[in-house]
CSV table of C-alpha atoms in Angstrom, one decimal:
chain,number,residue,atom,x,y,z
A,1,MET,CA,-55.2,81.0,-140.5
A,2,GLU,CA,-54.4,83.0,-143.7
A,3,THR,CA,-53.2,82.1,-147.1
A,4,ILE,CA,-51.8,84.8,-149.1
A,5,VAL,CA,-51.7,83.9,-153.1
A,6,ASN,CA,-48.3,85.2,-154.0
A,7,GLY,CA,-47.5,88.9,-154.5
A,8,ALA,CA,-44.6,90.5,-152.5
A,9,SER,CA,-45.4,93.6,-150.2
A,10,GLU,CA,-45.1,96.9,-151.7
A,11,ALA,CA,-44.3,98.5,-148.2
A,12,GLY,CA,-40.8,98.8,-148.8
A,13,ALA,CA,-41.4,100.9,-151.8
A,14,ALA,CA,-43.8,103.5,-150.1
A,15,THR,CA,-42.6,106.9,-149.4
A,16,GLY,CA,-44.9,109.5,-147.2
A,17,LYS,CA,-48.4,108.6,-146.1
A,18,THR,CA,-50.4,106.3,-148.5
A,19,THR,CA,-53.9,105.3,-148.1
A,20,GLY,CA,-55.8,102.3,-148.9
A,21,LEU,CA,-59.5,101.7,-149.7
A,22,ALA,CA,-61.3,98.5,-148.7
A,23,LEU,CA,-64.6,97.8,-150.2
A,24,GLY,CA,-67.1,95.3,-148.6
A,25,GLY,CA,-69.6,92.7,-149.8
A,26,GLY,CA,-73.3,92.9,-149.8
A,27,ALA,CA,-74.8,91.9,-153.1
A,28,VAL,CA,-76.8,94.4,-155.0
A,29,LEU,CA,-76.2,96.8,-152.3
A,30,GLY,CA,-72.5,97.0,-154.0
A,31,ALA,CA,-73.7,99.5,-156.1
A,32,ALA,CA,-73.2,102.1,-153.3
A,33,HIS,CA,-69.5,101.5,-153.9
A,34,VAL,CA,-70.0,103.4,-157.4
A,35,GLY,CA,-71.6,106.6,-155.3
A,36,VAL,CA,-68.4,106.2,-153.1
A,37,LEU,CA,-65.9,106.3,-156.4
A,38,LYS,CA,-67.8,109.4,-157.7
A,39,ALA,CA,-67.4,111.2,-154.4
A,40,MET,CA,-63.6,110.5,-154.4
A,41,HIS,CA,-63.3,111.8,-157.7
A,42,GLU,CA,-65.1,115.1,-156.7
A,43,VAL,CA,-62.9,115.5,-153.7
A,44,GLY,CA,-59.7,114.5,-155.3
A,45,PHE,CA,-58.8,111.5,-153.4
A,46,ARG,CA,-57.3,108.5,-154.9
A,47,PRO,CA,-56.2,105.5,-153.0
A,48,GLU,CA,-52.5,104.1,-153.3
A,49,PHE,CA,-54.0,100.4,-152.4
A,50,ILE,CA,-57.3,98.9,-153.1
A,51,SER,CA,-59.0,95.7,-151.9
A,52,GLY,CA,-62.4,93.9,-152.1
A,53,THR,CA,-64.6,91.2,-151.0
A,54,SER,CA,-67.6,89.8,-152.8
A,55,ILE,CA,-69.2,92.4,-154.9
A,56,GLY,CA,-66.6,94.7,-153.7
A,57,SER,CA,-63.9,92.6,-155.2
A,58,PHE,CA,-65.4,93.3,-158.8
A,59,VAL,CA,-65.8,97.0,-158.1
A,60,ALA,CA,-61.9,97.0,-156.8
A,61,ALA,CA,-60.8,95.2,-159.6
A,62,LEU,CA,-62.6,97.7,-162.2
A,63,TYR,CA,-61.2,100.6,-160.4
A,64,ALA,CA,-57.5,99.4,-160.1
A,65,PHE,CA,-57.2,98.6,-163.5
A,66,GLY,CA,-58.3,102.1,-164.6
A,67,MET,CA,-62.1,101.9,-165.0
A,68,GLY,CA,-63.7,105.6,-164.1
A,69,TRP,CA,-66.9,105.8,-162.1
A,70,GLU,CA,-68.6,107.0,-164.8
A,71,ARG,CA,-68.2,103.7,-166.8
A,72,ILE,CA,-68.9,101.6,-163.8
A,73,GLU,CA,-72.0,103.2,-162.7
A,74,ALA,CA,-73.5,102.9,-166.3
A,75,LEU,CA,-72.3,99.1,-166.1
A,76,ALA,CA,-74.2,99.1,-162.8
A,77,LEU,CA,-77.3,100.4,-164.2
A,78,ASP,CA,-77.3,97.9,-167.0
A,79,LEU,CA,-76.3,94.8,-165.0
A,80,ASP,CA,-78.6,92.0,-164.9
A,81,TRP,CA,-77.5,90.2,-161.6
A,82,PHE,CA,-79.2,86.8,-162.1
A,83,ASP,CA,-78.3,87.1,-165.7
A,84,LEU,CA,-74.8,86.3,-164.3
A,85,SER,CA,-76.0,83.2,-162.4
A,86,GLY,CA,-76.6,80.0,-164.1
A,87,LEU,CA,-78.6,77.4,-162.5
A,88,THR,CA,-76.0,74.4,-162.5
A,89,LEU,CA,-77.1,71.7,-159.7
A,90,SER,CA,-74.4,70.1,-157.9
A,91,GLU,CA,-73.4,68.9,-154.4
A,92,TYR,CA,-72.2,72.8,-153.4
A,93,GLY,CA,-74.4,75.1,-154.9
A,94,LEU,CA,-77.5,75.9,-157.1
A,95,LEU,CA,-76.1,78.5,-159.2
A,96,SER,CA,-72.9,79.3,-160.9
A,97,ASN,CA,-70.9,82.7,-161.0
A,98,ARG,CA,-68.9,81.7,-164.1
A,99,LYS,CA,-70.6,84.2,-166.0
A,100,PHE,CA,-69.3,86.8,-163.7
A,101,GLY,CA,-65.8,85.7,-164.6
A,102,THR,CA,-66.7,85.9,-168.1
A,103,LEU,CA,-67.9,89.4,-167.6
A,104,VAL,CA,-64.8,90.4,-166.0
A,105,ASN,CA,-62.7,89.1,-168.8
A,106,ARG,CA,-64.7,90.9,-171.1
A,107,LEU,CA,-64.2,94.2,-169.2
A,108,LEU,CA,-60.6,94.1,-168.6
A,109,GLY,CA,-59.1,91.2,-170.7
A,110,SER,CA,-57.3,88.4,-169.3
A,111,CYS,CA,-55.5,90.2,-166.7
A,112,ARG,CA,-53.6,89.6,-163.7
A,113,ILE,CA,-53.8,91.0,-160.3
A,114,GLU,CA,-50.2,91.9,-159.9
A,115,ASP,CA,-50.4,93.8,-163.0
A,116,ALA,CA,-53.1,96.4,-161.7
A,117,PRO,CA,-52.1,100.0,-162.0
A,118,ILE,CA,-53.4,100.5,-158.4
A,119,PRO,CA,-52.3,97.6,-156.2
A,120,LEU,CA,-55.1,95.2,-155.7
A,121,ALA,CA,-55.9,92.5,-152.8
A,122,ILE,CA,-59.0,90.4,-153.4
A,123,VAL,CA,-60.3,88.3,-150.4
A,124,ALA,CA,-61.7,84.6,-150.4
A,125,THR,CA,-62.4,81.8,-147.9
A,126,ASP,CA,-61.2,78.4,-148.2
A,127,ILE,CA,-64.0,76.4,-147.1
A,128,SER,CA,-62.0,73.2,-146.8
A,129,THR,CA,-59.8,74.9,-143.7
A,130,GLY,CA,-61.6,78.2,-142.9
A,131,SER,CA,-58.7,80.1,-143.8
A,132,LYS,CA,-58.8,83.7,-145.3
A,133,VAL,CA,-57.2,83.5,-148.8
A,134,VAL,CA,-55.8,86.9,-150.2
A,135,PHE,CA,-55.2,87.0,-153.7
A,136,ARG,CA,-52.2,89.3,-154.5
A,137,ASP,CA,-51.4,87.7,-158.0
A,138,GLY,CA,-53.2,85.6,-160.5
A,139,ASP,CA,-56.1,85.8,-162.6
A,140,VAL,CA,-58.5,88.7,-161.9
A,141,ALA,CA,-61.7,86.9,-163.1
A,142,THR,CA,-60.9,83.6,-160.8
A,143,ALA,CA,-60.1,85.8,-158.1
A,144,VAL,CA,-63.4,87.8,-158.2
A,145,MET,CA,-65.6,84.4,-158.7
A,146,ALA,CA,-64.2,82.9,-155.9
A,147,SER,CA,-64.4,85.9,-153.8
A,148,SER,CA,-68.0,86.5,-154.7
A,149,SER,CA,-69.3,82.6,-154.3
A,150,ILE,CA,-72.0,82.7,-151.5
A,151,PRO,CA,-71.9,79.4,-149.9
A,152,GLY,CA,-74.9,77.4,-150.8
A,153,VAL,CA,-75.8,79.9,-153.4
A,154,PHE,CA,-73.1,79.7,-155.7
A,155,ARG,CA,-70.6,76.7,-156.7
A,156,PRO,CA,-67.3,77.0,-154.9
A,157,VAL,CA,-63.9,77.7,-157.0
A,158,GLU,CA,-61.4,75.0,-157.1
A,159,TYR,CA,-58.2,76.8,-157.3
A,160,ARG,CA,-54.7,75.1,-156.5
A,161,GLY,CA,-56.1,72.5,-154.2
A,162,MET,CA,-58.5,74.9,-152.5
A,163,LEU,CA,-62.3,75.2,-152.4
A,164,LEU,CA,-63.0,78.9,-152.6
A,165,VAL,CA,-66.0,80.5,-151.4
A,166,ASP,CA,-67.2,84.3,-150.4
A,167,GLY,CA,-64.4,86.2,-148.7
A,168,VAL,CA,-67.1,87.5,-146.2
A,169,LEU,CA,-66.8,84.5,-144.1
A,170,THR,CA,-63.3,85.6,-143.0
A,171,GLU,CA,-63.1,89.5,-143.6
A,172,ASN,CA,-66.2,91.2,-145.6
A,173,VAL,CA,-64.5,94.6,-145.1
A,174,PRO,CA,-60.9,94.0,-146.1
A,175,ILE,CA,-59.0,96.3,-144.3
A,176,SER,CA,-55.9,93.9,-143.1
A,177,PRO,CA,-54.4,93.1,-146.6
A,178,LEU,CA,-53.9,96.9,-147.1
A,179,SER,CA,-52.0,97.5,-144.0
A,180,GLU,CA,-49.8,94.4,-145.1
A,181,MET,CA,-49.6,96.1,-148.7
A,182,GLY,CA,-48.1,99.2,-147.2
A,183,ALA,CA,-51.1,101.5,-146.5
A,184,ASP,CA,-50.2,104.2,-143.7
A,185,ARG,CA,-54.0,104.7,-143.4
A,186,VAL,CA,-57.2,103.1,-144.4
A,187,VAL,CA,-60.8,104.0,-145.7
A,188,CYS,CA,-63.5,101.5,-145.9
A,189,VAL,CA,-67.0,101.0,-147.1
A,190,ASP,CA,-69.0,98.8,-144.8
A,191,LEU,CA,-72.5,98.1,-146.7
A,192,LEU,CA,-74.0,96.1,-144.0
A,193,GLY,CA,-73.3,98.2,-141.1
A,194,ARG,CA,-76.9,100.2,-141.4
A,195,HIS,CA,-78.5,97.5,-143.2
A,196,THR,CA,-81.8,96.3,-142.3
A,197,PHE,CA,-82.7,92.5,-143.2
A,198,ARG,CA,-85.8,91.8,-144.6
A,199,ARG,CA,-88.2,88.7,-144.9
A,200,PRO,CA,-86.8,86.2,-147.2
A,201,GLU,CA,-88.8,85.5,-150.4
A,202,HIS,CA,-86.9,82.3,-151.7
A,203,LEU,CA,-84.3,79.9,-150.9
A,204,ALA,CA,-81.3,82.1,-151.9
A,205,THR,CA,-82.4,85.3,-150.1
A,206,LEU,CA,-82.8,83.1,-146.7
A,207,LEU,CA,-79.3,81.8,-147.4
A,208,MET,CA,-78.0,85.4,-147.9
A,209,ASN,CA,-79.8,86.7,-144.9
A,210,ALA,CA,-78.2,84.0,-142.8
A,211,PHE,CA,-74.9,84.0,-144.1
A,212,TYR,CA,-74.6,88.2,-144.0
A,213,SER,CA,-76.4,88.7,-140.7
A,214,ALA,CA,-74.2,86.1,-138.9
A,215,LEU,CA,-71.1,87.9,-139.8
A,216,ARG,CA,-72.0,91.7,-139.2
A,217,THR,CA,-71.0,91.8,-135.6
A,218,LEU,CA,-67.5,90.1,-136.7
A,219,SER,CA,-67.0,92.7,-139.3
A,220,GLU,CA,-67.6,95.6,-137.1
A,221,LEU,CA,-64.6,94.5,-135.1
A,222,GLN,CA,-62.3,94.2,-137.8
A,223,ILE,CA,-63.1,97.7,-139.1
A,224,ARG,CA,-62.8,99.3,-135.7
A,225,ASN,CA,-59.2,100.6,-136.7
A,226,ALA,CA,-59.8,101.8,-139.8
A,227,ASP,CA,-59.1,105.6,-140.2
A,228,LEU,CA,-62.5,106.5,-141.9
A,229,VAL,CA,-65.6,104.0,-142.0
A,230,ILE,CA,-68.1,105.0,-144.6
A,231,THR,CA,-71.6,103.3,-143.9
A,232,PRO,CA,-74.1,104.3,-146.2
A,233,ASP,CA,-77.7,104.0,-144.9
A,234,LEU,CA,-78.9,101.1,-146.9
A,235,SER,CA,-82.0,99.9,-144.6
A,236,GLY,CA,-84.4,100.5,-147.1
A,237,PHE,CA,-83.1,98.2,-149.7
A,238,SER,CA,-83.0,94.4,-150.6
A,239,MET,CA,-79.8,92.9,-151.2
A,240,VAL,CA,-81.1,91.3,-154.3
A,241,ASP,CA,-83.4,94.1,-156.0
A,242,MET,CA,-81.7,95.0,-159.4
A,243,SER,CA,-84.3,98.0,-159.5
A,244,ALA,CA,-83.2,100.0,-156.7
A,245,VAL,CA,-79.5,99.9,-158.2
A,246,SER,CA,-79.7,104.0,-159.0
A,247,ALA,CA,-81.0,104.6,-155.5
A,248,ILE,CA,-78.4,102.6,-153.7
A,249,LEU,CA,-75.7,104.2,-155.8
A,250,GLU,CA,-77.1,107.6,-155.0
A,251,ALA,CA,-77.1,106.6,-151.0
A,252,GLY,CA,-73.3,105.9,-151.6
A,253,TYR,CA,-72.8,109.1,-152.9
A,254,ALA,CA,-75.0,111.0,-150.5
A,255,GLU,CA,-73.1,109.4,-147.2
A,256,ALA,CA,-69.4,109.3,-148.9
A,257,TYR,CA,-69.2,112.9,-150.4
A,258,PRO,CA,-69.5,114.9,-146.8
A,259,ALA,CA,-67.4,112.1,-145.2
A,260,LEU,CA,-64.6,112.0,-147.7
A,261,LYS,CA,-64.5,115.9,-148.3
A,262,ALA,CA,-64.3,116.5,-144.3
A,263,TRP,CA,-61.5,113.8,-144.0
A,264,HIS,CA,-59.5,114.4,-147.1
A,265,GLY,CA,-59.5,118.1,-146.2
A,266,ASP,CA,-58.1,117.5,-142.9
A,267,GLU,CA,-55.3,115.1,-144.3
A,268,GLN,CA,-54.3,117.9,-146.9
A,269,GLN,CA,-53.8,120.3,-144.0
A,270,PRO,CA,-50.2,121.0,-143.4
A,271,VAL,CA,-48.5,120.2,-140.3
A,272,THR,CA,-47.6,123.3,-138.0
């Protein structure tokens, strides 16, 4: 089952071939998305639609509202992941990502998804029903918080009678909303496809390992119809090690640049 949080399809207005970009979840590994954005800029590729899940929703929202890769890179290098997580004991989770929402508001202002210059979709999960929830309108910060709320680690976000958690449960690399929005072609970034999970050091990393590893096979099935799948080699990195952000970013760039250059070049060739 899927719930669309309003927003009419743009498919009818699309002319020619359009491309959507899907950014997947993976906690701190999300820094690789910034490297992908850098590569996109250098090869001259700009998507007509963008979607994101979990940390991918954060990067997608910034990009959709016009933030360039250089500024997102500076933000990623300065971001303290754990400073965004306040300890708030409750029956649903140990941490709150309310500071994450505050950060989104500080960076973008009080923006609504439907006002994004690049049409944006953010994926979360209603943990009460197991349904996928696709935000196509509404408050950006709320959607990003919901999409990034790892069950058991972060408190769910209550919204319109739903109890929302991380979209990775239903679609970690969200390519399906792009087709629904009118994209003819899909480029996606899978952060977990080549990731090697490590021995957990504490409860939070234990829960994250269980969470992400169990869903990797499902994600592989969901992205098999994408036109281009970018899977950076992040096997040497932890999902919670903030000191590795710069190296993770470079790994994303190293994988994305040649892949995008070849694919985008082929797509620009005239049909004979």
